[in-house]
JSON list of C-alpha atoms in Angstrom, two decimals:
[
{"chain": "A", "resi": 161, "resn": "UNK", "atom": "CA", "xyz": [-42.26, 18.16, -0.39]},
{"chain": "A", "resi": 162, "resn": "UNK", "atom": "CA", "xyz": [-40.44, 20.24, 1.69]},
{"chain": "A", "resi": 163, "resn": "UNK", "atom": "CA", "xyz": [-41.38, 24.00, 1.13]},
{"chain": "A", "resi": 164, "resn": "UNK", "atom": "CA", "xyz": [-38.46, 25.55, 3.46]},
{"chain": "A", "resi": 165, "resn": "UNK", "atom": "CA", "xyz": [-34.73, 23.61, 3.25]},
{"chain": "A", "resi": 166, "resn": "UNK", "atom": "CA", "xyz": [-32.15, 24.45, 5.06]},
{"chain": "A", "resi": 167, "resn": "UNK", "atom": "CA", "xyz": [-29.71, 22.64, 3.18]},
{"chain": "A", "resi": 168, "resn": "UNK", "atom": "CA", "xyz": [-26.19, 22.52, 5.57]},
{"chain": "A", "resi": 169, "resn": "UNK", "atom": "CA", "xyz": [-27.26, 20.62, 8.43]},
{"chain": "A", "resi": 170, "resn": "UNK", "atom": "CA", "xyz": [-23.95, 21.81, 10.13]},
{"chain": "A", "resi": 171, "resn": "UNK", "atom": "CA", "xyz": [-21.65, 24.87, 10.09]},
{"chain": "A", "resi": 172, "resn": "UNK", "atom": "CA", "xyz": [-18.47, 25.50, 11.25]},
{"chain": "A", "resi": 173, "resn": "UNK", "atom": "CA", "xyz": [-17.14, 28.98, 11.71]},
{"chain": "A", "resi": 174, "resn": "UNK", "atom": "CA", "xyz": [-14.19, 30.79, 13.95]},
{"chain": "A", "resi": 175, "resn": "UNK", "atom": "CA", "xyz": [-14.94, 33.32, 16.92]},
{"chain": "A", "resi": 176, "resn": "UNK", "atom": "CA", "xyz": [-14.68, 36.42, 15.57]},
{"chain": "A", "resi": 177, "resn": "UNK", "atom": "CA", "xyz": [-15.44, 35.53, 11.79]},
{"chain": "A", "resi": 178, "resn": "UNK", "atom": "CA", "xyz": [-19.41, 36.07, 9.96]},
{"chain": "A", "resi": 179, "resn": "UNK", "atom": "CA", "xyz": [-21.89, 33.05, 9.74]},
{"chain": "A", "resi": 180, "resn": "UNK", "atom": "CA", "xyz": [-23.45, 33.13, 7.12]},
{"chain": "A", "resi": 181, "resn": "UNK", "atom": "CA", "xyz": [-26.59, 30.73, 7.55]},
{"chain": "A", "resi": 182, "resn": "UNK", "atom": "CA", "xyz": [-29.00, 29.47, 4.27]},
{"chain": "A", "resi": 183, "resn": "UNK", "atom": "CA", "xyz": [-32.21, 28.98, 3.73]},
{"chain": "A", "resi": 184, "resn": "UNK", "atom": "CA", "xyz": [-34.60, 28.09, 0.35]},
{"chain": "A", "resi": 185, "resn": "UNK", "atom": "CA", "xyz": [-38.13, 28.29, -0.21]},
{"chain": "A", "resi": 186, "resn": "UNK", "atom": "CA", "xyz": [-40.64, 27.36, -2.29]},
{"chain": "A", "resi": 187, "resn": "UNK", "atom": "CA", "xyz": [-43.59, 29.10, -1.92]},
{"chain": "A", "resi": 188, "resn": "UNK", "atom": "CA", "xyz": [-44.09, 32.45, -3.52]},
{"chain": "A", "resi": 189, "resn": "UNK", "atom": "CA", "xyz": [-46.98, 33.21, -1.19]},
{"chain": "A", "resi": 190, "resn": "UNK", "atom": "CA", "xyz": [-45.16, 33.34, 1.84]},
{"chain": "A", "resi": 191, "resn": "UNK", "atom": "CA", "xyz": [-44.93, 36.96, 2.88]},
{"chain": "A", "resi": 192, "resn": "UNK", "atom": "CA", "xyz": [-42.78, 36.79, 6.03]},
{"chain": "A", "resi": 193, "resn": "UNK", "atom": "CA", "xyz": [-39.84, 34.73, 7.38]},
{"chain": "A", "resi": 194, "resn": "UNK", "atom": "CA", "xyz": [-38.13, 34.49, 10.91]},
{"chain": "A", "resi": 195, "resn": "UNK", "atom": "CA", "xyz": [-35.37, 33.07, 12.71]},
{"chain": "A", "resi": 196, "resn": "UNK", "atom": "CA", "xyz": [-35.22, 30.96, 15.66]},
{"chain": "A", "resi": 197, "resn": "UNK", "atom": "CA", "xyz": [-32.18, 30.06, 17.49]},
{"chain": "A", "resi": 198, "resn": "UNK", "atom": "CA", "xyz": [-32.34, 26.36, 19.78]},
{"chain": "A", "resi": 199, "resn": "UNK", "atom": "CA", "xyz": [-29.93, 25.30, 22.62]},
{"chain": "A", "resi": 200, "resn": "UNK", "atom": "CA", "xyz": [-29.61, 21.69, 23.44]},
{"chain": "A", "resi": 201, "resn": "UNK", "atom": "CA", "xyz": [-33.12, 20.70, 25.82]},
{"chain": "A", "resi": 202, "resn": "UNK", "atom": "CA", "xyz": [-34.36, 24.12, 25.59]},
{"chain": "A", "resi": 203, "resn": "UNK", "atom": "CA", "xyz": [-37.47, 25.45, 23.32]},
{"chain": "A", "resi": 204, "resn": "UNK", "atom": "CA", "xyz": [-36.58, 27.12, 20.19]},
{"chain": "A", "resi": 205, "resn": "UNK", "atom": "CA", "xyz": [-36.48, 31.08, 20.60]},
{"chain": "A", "resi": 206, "resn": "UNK", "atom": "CA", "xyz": [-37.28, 33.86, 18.55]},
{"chain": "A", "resi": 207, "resn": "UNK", "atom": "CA", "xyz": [-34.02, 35.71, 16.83]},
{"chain": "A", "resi": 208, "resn": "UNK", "atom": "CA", "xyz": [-35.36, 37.97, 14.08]},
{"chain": "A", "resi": 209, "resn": "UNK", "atom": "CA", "xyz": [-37.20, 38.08, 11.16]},
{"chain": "A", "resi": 210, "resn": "UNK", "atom": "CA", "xyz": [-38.27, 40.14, 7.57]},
{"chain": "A", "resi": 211, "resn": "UNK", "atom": "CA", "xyz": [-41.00, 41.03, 5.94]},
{"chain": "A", "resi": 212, "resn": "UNK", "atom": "CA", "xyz": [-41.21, 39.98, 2.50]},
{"chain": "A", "resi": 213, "resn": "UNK", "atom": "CA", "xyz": [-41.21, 43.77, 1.26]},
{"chain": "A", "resi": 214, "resn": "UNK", "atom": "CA", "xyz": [-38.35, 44.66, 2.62]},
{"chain": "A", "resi": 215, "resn": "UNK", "atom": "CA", "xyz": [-35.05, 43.12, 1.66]},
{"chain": "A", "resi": 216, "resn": "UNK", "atom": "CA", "xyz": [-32.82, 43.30, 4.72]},
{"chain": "A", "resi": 217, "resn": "UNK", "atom": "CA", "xyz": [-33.10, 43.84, 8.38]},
{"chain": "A", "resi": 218, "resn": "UNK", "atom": "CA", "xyz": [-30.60, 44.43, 10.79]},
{"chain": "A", "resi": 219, "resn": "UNK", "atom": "CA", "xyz": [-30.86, 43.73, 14.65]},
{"chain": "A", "resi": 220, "resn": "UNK", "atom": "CA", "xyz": [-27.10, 44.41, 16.49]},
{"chain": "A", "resi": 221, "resn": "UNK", "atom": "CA", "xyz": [-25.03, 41.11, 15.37]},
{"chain": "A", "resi": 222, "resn": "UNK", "atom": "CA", "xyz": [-27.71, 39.52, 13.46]},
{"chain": "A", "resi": 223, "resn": "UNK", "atom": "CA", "xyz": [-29.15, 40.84, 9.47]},
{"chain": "A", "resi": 224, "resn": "UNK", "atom": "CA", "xyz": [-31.17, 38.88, 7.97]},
{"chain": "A", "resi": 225, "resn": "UNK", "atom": "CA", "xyz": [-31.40, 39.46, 3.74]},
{"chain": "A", "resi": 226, "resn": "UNK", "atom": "CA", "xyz": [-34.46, 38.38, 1.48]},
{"chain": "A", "resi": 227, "resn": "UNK", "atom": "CA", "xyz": [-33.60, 37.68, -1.70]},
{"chain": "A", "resi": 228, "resn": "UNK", "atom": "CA", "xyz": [-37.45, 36.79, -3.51]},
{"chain": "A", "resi": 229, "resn": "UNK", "atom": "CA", "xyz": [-36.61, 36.43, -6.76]},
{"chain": "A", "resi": 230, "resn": "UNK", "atom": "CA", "xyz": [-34.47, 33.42, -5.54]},
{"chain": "A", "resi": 231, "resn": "UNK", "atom": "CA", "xyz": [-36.57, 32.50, -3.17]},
{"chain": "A", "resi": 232, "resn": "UNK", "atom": "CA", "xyz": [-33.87, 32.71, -0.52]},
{"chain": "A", "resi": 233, "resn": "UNK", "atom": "CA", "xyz": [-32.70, 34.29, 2.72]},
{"chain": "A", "resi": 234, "resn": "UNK", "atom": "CA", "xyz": [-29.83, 34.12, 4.67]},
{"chain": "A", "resi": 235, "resn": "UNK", "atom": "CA", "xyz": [-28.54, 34.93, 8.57]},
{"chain": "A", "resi": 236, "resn": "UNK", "atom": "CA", "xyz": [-25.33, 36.77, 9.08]},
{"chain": "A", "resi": 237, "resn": "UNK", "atom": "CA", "xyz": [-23.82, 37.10, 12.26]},
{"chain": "A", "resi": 238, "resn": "UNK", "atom": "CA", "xyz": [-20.92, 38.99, 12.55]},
{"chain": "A", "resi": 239, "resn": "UNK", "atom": "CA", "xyz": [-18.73, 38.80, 14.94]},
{"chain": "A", "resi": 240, "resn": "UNK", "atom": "CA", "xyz": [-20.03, 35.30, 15.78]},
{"chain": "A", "resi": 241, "resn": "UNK", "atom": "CA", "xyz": [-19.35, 34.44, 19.29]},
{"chain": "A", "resi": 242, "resn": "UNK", "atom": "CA", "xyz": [-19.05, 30.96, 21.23]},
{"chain": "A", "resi": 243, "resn": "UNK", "atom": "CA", "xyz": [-22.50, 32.18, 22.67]},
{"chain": "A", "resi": 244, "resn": "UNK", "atom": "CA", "xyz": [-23.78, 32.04, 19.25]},
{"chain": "A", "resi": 245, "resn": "UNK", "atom": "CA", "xyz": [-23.15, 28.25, 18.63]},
{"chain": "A", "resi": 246, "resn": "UNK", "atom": "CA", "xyz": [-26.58, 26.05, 18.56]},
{"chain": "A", "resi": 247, "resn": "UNK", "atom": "CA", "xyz": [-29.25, 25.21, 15.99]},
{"chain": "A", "resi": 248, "resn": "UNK", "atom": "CA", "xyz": [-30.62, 27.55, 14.02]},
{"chain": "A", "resi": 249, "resn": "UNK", "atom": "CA", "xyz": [-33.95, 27.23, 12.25]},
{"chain": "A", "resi": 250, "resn": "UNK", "atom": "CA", "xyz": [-35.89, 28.97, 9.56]},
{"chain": "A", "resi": 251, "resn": "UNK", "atom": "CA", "xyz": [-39.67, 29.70, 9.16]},
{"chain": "A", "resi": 252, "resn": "UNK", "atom": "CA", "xyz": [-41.82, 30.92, 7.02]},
{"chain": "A", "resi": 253, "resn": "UNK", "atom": "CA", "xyz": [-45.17, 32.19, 7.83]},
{"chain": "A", "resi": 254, "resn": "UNK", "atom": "CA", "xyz": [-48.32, 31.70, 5.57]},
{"chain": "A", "resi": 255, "resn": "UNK", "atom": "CA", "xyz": [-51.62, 32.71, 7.30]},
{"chain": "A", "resi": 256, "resn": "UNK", "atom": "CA", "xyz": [-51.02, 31.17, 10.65]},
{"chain": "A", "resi": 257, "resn": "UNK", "atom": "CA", "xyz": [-48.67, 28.46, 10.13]},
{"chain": "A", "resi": 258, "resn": "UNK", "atom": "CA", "xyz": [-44.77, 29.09, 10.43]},
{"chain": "A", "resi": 259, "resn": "UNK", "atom": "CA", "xyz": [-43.22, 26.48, 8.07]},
{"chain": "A", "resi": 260, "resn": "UNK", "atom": "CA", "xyz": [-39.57, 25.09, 9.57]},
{"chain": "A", "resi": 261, "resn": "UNK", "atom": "CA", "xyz": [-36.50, 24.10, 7.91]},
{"chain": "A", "resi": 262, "resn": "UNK", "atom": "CA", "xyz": [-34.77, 21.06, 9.12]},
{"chain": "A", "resi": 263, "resn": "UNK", "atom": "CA", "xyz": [-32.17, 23.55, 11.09]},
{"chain": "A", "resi": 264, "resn": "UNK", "atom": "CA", "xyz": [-28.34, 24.24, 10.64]},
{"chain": "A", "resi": 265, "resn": "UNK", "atom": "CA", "xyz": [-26.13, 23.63, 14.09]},
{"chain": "A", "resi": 266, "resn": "UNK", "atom": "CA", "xyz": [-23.76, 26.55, 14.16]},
{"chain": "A", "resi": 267, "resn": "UNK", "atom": "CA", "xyz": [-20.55, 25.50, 15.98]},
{"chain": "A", "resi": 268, "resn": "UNK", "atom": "CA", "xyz": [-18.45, 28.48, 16.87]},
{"chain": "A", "resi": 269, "resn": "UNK", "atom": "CA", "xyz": [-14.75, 27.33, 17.08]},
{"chain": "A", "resi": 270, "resn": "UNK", "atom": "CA", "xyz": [-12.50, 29.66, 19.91]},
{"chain": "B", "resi": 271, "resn": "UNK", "atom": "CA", "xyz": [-44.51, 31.50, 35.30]},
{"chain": "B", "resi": 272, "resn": "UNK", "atom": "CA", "xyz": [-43.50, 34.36, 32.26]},
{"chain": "B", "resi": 273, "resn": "UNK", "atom": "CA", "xyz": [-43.09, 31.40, 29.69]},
{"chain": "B", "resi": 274, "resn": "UNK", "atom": "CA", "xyz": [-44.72, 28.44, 28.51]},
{"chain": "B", "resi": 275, "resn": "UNK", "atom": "CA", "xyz": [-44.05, 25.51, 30.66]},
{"chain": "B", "resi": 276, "resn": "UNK", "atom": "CA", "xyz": [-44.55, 21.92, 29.51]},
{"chain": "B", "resi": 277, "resn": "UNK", "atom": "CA", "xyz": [-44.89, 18.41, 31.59]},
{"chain": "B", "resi": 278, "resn": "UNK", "atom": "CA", "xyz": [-43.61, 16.32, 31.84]},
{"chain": "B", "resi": 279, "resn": "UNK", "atom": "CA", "xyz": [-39.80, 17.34, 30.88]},
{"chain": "B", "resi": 280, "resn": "UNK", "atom": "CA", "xyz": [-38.95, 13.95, 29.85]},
{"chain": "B", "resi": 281, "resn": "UNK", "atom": "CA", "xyz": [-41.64, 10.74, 29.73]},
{"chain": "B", "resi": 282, "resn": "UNK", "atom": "CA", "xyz": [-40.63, 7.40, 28.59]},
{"chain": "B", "resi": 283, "resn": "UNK", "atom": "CA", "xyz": [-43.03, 4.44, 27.82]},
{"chain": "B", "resi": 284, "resn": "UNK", "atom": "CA", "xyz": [-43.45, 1.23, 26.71]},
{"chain": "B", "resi": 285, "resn": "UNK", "atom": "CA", "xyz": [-45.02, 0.39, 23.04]},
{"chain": "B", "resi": 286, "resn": "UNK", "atom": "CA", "xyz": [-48.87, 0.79, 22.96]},
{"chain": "B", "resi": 287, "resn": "UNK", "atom": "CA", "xyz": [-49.61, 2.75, 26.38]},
{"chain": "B", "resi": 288, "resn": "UNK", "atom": "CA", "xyz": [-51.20, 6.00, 26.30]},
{"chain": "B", "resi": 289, "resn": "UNK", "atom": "CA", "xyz": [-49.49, 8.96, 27.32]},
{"chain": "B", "resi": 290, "resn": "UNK", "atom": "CA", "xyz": [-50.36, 12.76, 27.95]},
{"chain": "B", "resi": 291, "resn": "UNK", "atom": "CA", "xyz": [-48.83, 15.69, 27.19]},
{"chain": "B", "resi": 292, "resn": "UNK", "atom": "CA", "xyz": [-49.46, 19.35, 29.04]},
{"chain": "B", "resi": 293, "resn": "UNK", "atom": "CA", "xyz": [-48.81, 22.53, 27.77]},
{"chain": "B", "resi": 294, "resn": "UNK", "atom": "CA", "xyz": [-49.18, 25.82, 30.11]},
{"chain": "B", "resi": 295, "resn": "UNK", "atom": "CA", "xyz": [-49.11, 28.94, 27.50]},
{"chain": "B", "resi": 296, "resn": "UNK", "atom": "CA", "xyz": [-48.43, 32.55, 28.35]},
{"chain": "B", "resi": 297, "resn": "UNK", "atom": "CA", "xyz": [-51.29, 34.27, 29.85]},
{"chain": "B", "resi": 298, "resn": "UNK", "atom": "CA", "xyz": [-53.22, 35.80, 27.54]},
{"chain": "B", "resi": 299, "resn": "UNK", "atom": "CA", "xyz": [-51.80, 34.32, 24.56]},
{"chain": "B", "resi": 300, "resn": "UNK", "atom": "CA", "xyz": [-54.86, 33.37, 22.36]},
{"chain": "B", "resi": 301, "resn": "UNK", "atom": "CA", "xyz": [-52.65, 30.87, 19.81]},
{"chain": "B", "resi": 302, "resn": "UNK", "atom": "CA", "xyz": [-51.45, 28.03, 20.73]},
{"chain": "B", "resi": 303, "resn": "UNK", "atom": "CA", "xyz": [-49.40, 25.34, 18.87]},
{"chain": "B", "resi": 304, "resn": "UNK", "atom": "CA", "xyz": [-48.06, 21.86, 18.77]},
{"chain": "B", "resi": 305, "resn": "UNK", "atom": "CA", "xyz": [-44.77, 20.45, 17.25]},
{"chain": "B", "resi": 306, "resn": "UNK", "atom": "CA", "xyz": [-43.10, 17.57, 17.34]},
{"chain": "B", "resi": 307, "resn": "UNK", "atom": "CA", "xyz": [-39.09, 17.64, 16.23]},
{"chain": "B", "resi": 308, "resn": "UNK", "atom": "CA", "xyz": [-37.51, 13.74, 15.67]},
{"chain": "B", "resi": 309, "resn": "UNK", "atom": "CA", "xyz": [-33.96, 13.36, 15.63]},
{"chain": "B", "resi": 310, "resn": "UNK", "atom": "CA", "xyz": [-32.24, 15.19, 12.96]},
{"chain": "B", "resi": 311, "resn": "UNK", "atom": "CA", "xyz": [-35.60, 16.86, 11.31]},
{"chain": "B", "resi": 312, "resn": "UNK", "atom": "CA", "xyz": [-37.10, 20.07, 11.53]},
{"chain": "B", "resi": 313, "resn": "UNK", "atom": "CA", "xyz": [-40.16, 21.31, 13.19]},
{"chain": "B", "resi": 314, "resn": "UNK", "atom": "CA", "xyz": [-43.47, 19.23, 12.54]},
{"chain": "B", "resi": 315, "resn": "UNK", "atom": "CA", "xyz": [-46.35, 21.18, 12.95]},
{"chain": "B", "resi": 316, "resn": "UNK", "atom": "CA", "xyz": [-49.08, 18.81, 14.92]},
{"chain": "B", "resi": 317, "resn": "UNK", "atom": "CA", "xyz": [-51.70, 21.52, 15.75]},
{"chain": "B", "resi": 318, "resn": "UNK", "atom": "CA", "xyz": [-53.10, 25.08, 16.26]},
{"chain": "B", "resi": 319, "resn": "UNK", "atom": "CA", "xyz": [-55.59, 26.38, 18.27]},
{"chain": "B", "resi": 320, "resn": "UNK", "atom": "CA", "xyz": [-56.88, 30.11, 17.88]},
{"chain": "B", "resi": 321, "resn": "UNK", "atom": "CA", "xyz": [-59.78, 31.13, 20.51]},
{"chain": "B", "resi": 322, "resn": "UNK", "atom": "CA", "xyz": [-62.54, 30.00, 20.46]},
{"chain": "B", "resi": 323, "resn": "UNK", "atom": "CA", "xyz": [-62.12, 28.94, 16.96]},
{"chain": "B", "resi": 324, "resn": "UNK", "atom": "CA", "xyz": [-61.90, 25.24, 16.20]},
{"chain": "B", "resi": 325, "resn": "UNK", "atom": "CA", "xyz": [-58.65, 24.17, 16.23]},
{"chain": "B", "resi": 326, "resn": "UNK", "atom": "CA", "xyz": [-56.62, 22.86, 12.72]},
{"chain": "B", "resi": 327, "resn": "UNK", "atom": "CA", "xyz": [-55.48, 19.43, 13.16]},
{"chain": "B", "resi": 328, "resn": "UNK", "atom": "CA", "xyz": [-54.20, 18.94, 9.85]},
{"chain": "B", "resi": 329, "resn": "UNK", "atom": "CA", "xyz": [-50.82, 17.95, 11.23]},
{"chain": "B", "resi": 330, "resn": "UNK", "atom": "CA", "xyz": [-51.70, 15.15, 13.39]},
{"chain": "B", "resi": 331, "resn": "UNK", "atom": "CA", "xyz": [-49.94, 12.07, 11.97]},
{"chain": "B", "resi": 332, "resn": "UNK", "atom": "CA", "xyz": [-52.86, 9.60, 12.62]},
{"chain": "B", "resi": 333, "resn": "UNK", "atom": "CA", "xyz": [-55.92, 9.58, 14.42]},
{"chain": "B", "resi": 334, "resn": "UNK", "atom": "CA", "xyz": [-53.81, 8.24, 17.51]},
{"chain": "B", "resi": 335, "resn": "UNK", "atom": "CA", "xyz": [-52.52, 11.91, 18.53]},
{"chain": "B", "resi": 336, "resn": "UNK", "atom": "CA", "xyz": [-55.37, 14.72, 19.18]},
{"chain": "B", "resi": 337, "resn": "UNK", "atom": "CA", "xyz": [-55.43, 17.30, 21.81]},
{"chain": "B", "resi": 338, "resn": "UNK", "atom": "CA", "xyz": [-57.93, 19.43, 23.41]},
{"chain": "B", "resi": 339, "resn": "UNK", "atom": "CA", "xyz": [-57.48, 22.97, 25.19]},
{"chain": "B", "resi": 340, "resn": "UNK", "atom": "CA", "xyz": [-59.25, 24.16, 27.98]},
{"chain": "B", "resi": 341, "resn": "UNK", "atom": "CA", "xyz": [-60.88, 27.30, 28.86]},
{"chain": "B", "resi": 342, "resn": "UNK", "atom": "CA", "xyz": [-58.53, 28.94, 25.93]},
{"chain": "B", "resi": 343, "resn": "UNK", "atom": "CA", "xyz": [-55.38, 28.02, 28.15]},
{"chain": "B", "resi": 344, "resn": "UNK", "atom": "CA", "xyz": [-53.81, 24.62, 29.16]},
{"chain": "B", "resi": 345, "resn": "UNK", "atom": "CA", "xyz": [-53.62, 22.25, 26.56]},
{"chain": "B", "resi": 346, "resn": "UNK", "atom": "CA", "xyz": [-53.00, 18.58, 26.29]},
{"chain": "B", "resi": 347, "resn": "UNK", "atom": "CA", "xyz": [-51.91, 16.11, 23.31]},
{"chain": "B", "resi": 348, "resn": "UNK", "atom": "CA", "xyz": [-53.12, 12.46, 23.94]},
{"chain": "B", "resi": 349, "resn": "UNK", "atom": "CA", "xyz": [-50.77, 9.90, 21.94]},
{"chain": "B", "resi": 350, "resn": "UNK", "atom": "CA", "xyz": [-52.69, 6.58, 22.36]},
{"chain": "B", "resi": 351, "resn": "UNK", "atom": "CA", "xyz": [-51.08, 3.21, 21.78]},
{"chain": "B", "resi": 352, "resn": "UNK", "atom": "CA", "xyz": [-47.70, 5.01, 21.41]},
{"chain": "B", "resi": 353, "resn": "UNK", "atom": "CA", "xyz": [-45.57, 3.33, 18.51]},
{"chain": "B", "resi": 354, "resn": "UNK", "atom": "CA", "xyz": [-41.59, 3.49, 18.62]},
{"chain": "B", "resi": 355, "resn": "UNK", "atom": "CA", "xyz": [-41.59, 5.73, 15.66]},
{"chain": "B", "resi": 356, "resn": "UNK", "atom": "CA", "xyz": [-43.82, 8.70, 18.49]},
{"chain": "B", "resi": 357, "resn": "UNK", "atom": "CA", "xyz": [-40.42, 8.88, 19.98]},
{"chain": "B", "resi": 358, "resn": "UNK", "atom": "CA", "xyz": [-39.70, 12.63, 19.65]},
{"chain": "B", "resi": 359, "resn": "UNK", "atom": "CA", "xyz": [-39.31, 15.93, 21.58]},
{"chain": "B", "resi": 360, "resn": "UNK", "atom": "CA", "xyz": [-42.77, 17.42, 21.75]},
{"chain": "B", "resi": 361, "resn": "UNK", "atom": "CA", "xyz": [-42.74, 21.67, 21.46]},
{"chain": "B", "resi": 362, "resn": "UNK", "atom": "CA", "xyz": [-45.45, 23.62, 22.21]},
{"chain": "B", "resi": 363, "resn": "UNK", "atom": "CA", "xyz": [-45.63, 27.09, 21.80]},
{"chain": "B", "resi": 364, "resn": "UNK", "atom": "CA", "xyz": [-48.05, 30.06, 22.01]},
{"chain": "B", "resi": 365, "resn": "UNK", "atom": "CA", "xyz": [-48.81, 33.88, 20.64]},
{"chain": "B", "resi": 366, "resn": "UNK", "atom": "CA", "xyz": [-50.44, 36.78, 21.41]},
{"chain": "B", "resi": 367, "resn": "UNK", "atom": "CA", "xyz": [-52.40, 36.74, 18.22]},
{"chain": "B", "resi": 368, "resn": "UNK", "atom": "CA", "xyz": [-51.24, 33.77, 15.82]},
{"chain": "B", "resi": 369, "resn": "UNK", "atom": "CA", "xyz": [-50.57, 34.43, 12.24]},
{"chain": "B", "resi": 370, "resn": "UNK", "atom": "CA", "xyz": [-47.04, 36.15, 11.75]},
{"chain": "B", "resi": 371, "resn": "UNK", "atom": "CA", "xyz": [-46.59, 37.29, 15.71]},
{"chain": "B", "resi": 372, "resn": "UNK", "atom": "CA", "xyz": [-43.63, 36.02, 17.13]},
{"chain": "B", "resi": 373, "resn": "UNK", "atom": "CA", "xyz": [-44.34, 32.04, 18.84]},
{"chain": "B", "resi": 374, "resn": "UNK", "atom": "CA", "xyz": [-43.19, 31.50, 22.51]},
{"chain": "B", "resi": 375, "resn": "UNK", "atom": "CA", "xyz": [-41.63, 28.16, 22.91]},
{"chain": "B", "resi": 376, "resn": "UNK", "atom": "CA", "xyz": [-41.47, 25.91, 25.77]},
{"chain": "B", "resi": 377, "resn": "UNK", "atom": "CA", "xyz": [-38.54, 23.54, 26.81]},
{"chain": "B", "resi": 378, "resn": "UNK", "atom": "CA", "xyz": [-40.43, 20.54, 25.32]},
{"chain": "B", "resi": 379, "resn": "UNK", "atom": "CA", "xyz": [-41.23, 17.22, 26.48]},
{"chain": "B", "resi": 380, "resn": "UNK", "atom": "CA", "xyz": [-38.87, 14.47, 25.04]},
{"chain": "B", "resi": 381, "resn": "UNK", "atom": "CA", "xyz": [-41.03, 10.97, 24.99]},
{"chain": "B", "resi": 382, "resn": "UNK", "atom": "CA", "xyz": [-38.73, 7.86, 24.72]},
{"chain": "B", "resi": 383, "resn": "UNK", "atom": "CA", "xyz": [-41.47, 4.66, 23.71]},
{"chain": "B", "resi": 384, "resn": "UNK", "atom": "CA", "xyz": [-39.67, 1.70, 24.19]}
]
């Protein structure tokens, strides 16, 4: 059973215009989420993440927004940029363990 | 190196050989994990190691995968008699701490088992 879905495995946007990026969870125990951004052959890295008592947080481009009673957060980027297009994948931590989404590929069109 | 470094980058193999993976963390980064991402499918945690502490395998797939890391750094995952379906880029990554700090990935190793 998967306990984090990311369920658009692809996204199209247009330079300049928000992504807007989903992601669901199960678990009401899991008390803080993150976002990882992966290029093609490269290791995911770390984008930015919320705690579960706070309901937004905003780094530059990039706000993430907790919604608990739904059990869902989402990325915004905003402008998005052709920099910007890759895989993005959610996480959600409980104790040690991060548990991953399947990922969404962002494809900025120019 | 600044980052996690993994060997090798790419390994292919035939059916039912043994192979080895290595996994160089950050130094000083006590947590240390393995994942293994298939085509299409998110990240599959394999295993965590924390210290001294003994590490949770609860992700390995079968008793065919298990890893060992030494002196709290380097770290290897042994896939004997490799099946088709091990084919997969292999991710490890490591933290200062473990638990909610941030996880420092390397590139990966992408096995091909023919």
């Amino acid at each position: 059973d998967q306990q984090v879905k990311q369920n658009s495995p692809s996204l199209s946007v247009q330079e300049g215009r928000i992504s807007i990026l989903n992601c669901d969870y199960t678990n009401s125990m899991f008390d803080y989420f993150l976002w990882y951004k992966k290029y093609p052959a490269e290791g995911p890295t770390f984008l930015i993440s919320i705690s579960s008592i706070k309901d937004k947080n905003e780094d530059g481009r990039f706000t993430v927004f907790l919604n608990k009673s739904a059990k869902h957060l989402s990325l915004h980027i905003v402008p998005s940029q052709p920099g910007d297009s890759a895989v993005y994948f959610c996480a959600a931590a409980s104790n040690y363990q991060l548990i991953w989404g399947a990922g969404t590929k962002l494809i900025i069109k120019p | 190196g600044a980052g996690v470094s993994q060997s090798p980058s790419n390994k292919v193999t035939e059916k039912g050989k043994d192979v080895e993976l290595r996994c160089d963390p950050i130094s000083g980064h006590t947590a240390l994990y393995w994942y293994r991402q298939s085509l299409g499918q998110g990240l599959e945690f394999l295993i965590y190691f924390q210290g001294n502490s003994a590490p949770d395998k609860s992700g390995l797939p079968s008793d065919r995968f298990s890893a060992e890391r030494t002196g709290g750094s380097v770290s290897t995952l042994t896939i004997q008699r490799t099946q088709q379906e091990d084919s997969a880029v292999y991710l490890c990554a490591s933290s200062s701490q473990g638990g909610t700090e941030t996880q420092y990935f390397g590139p990966g190793t992408r096995l091909l088992v023919l």
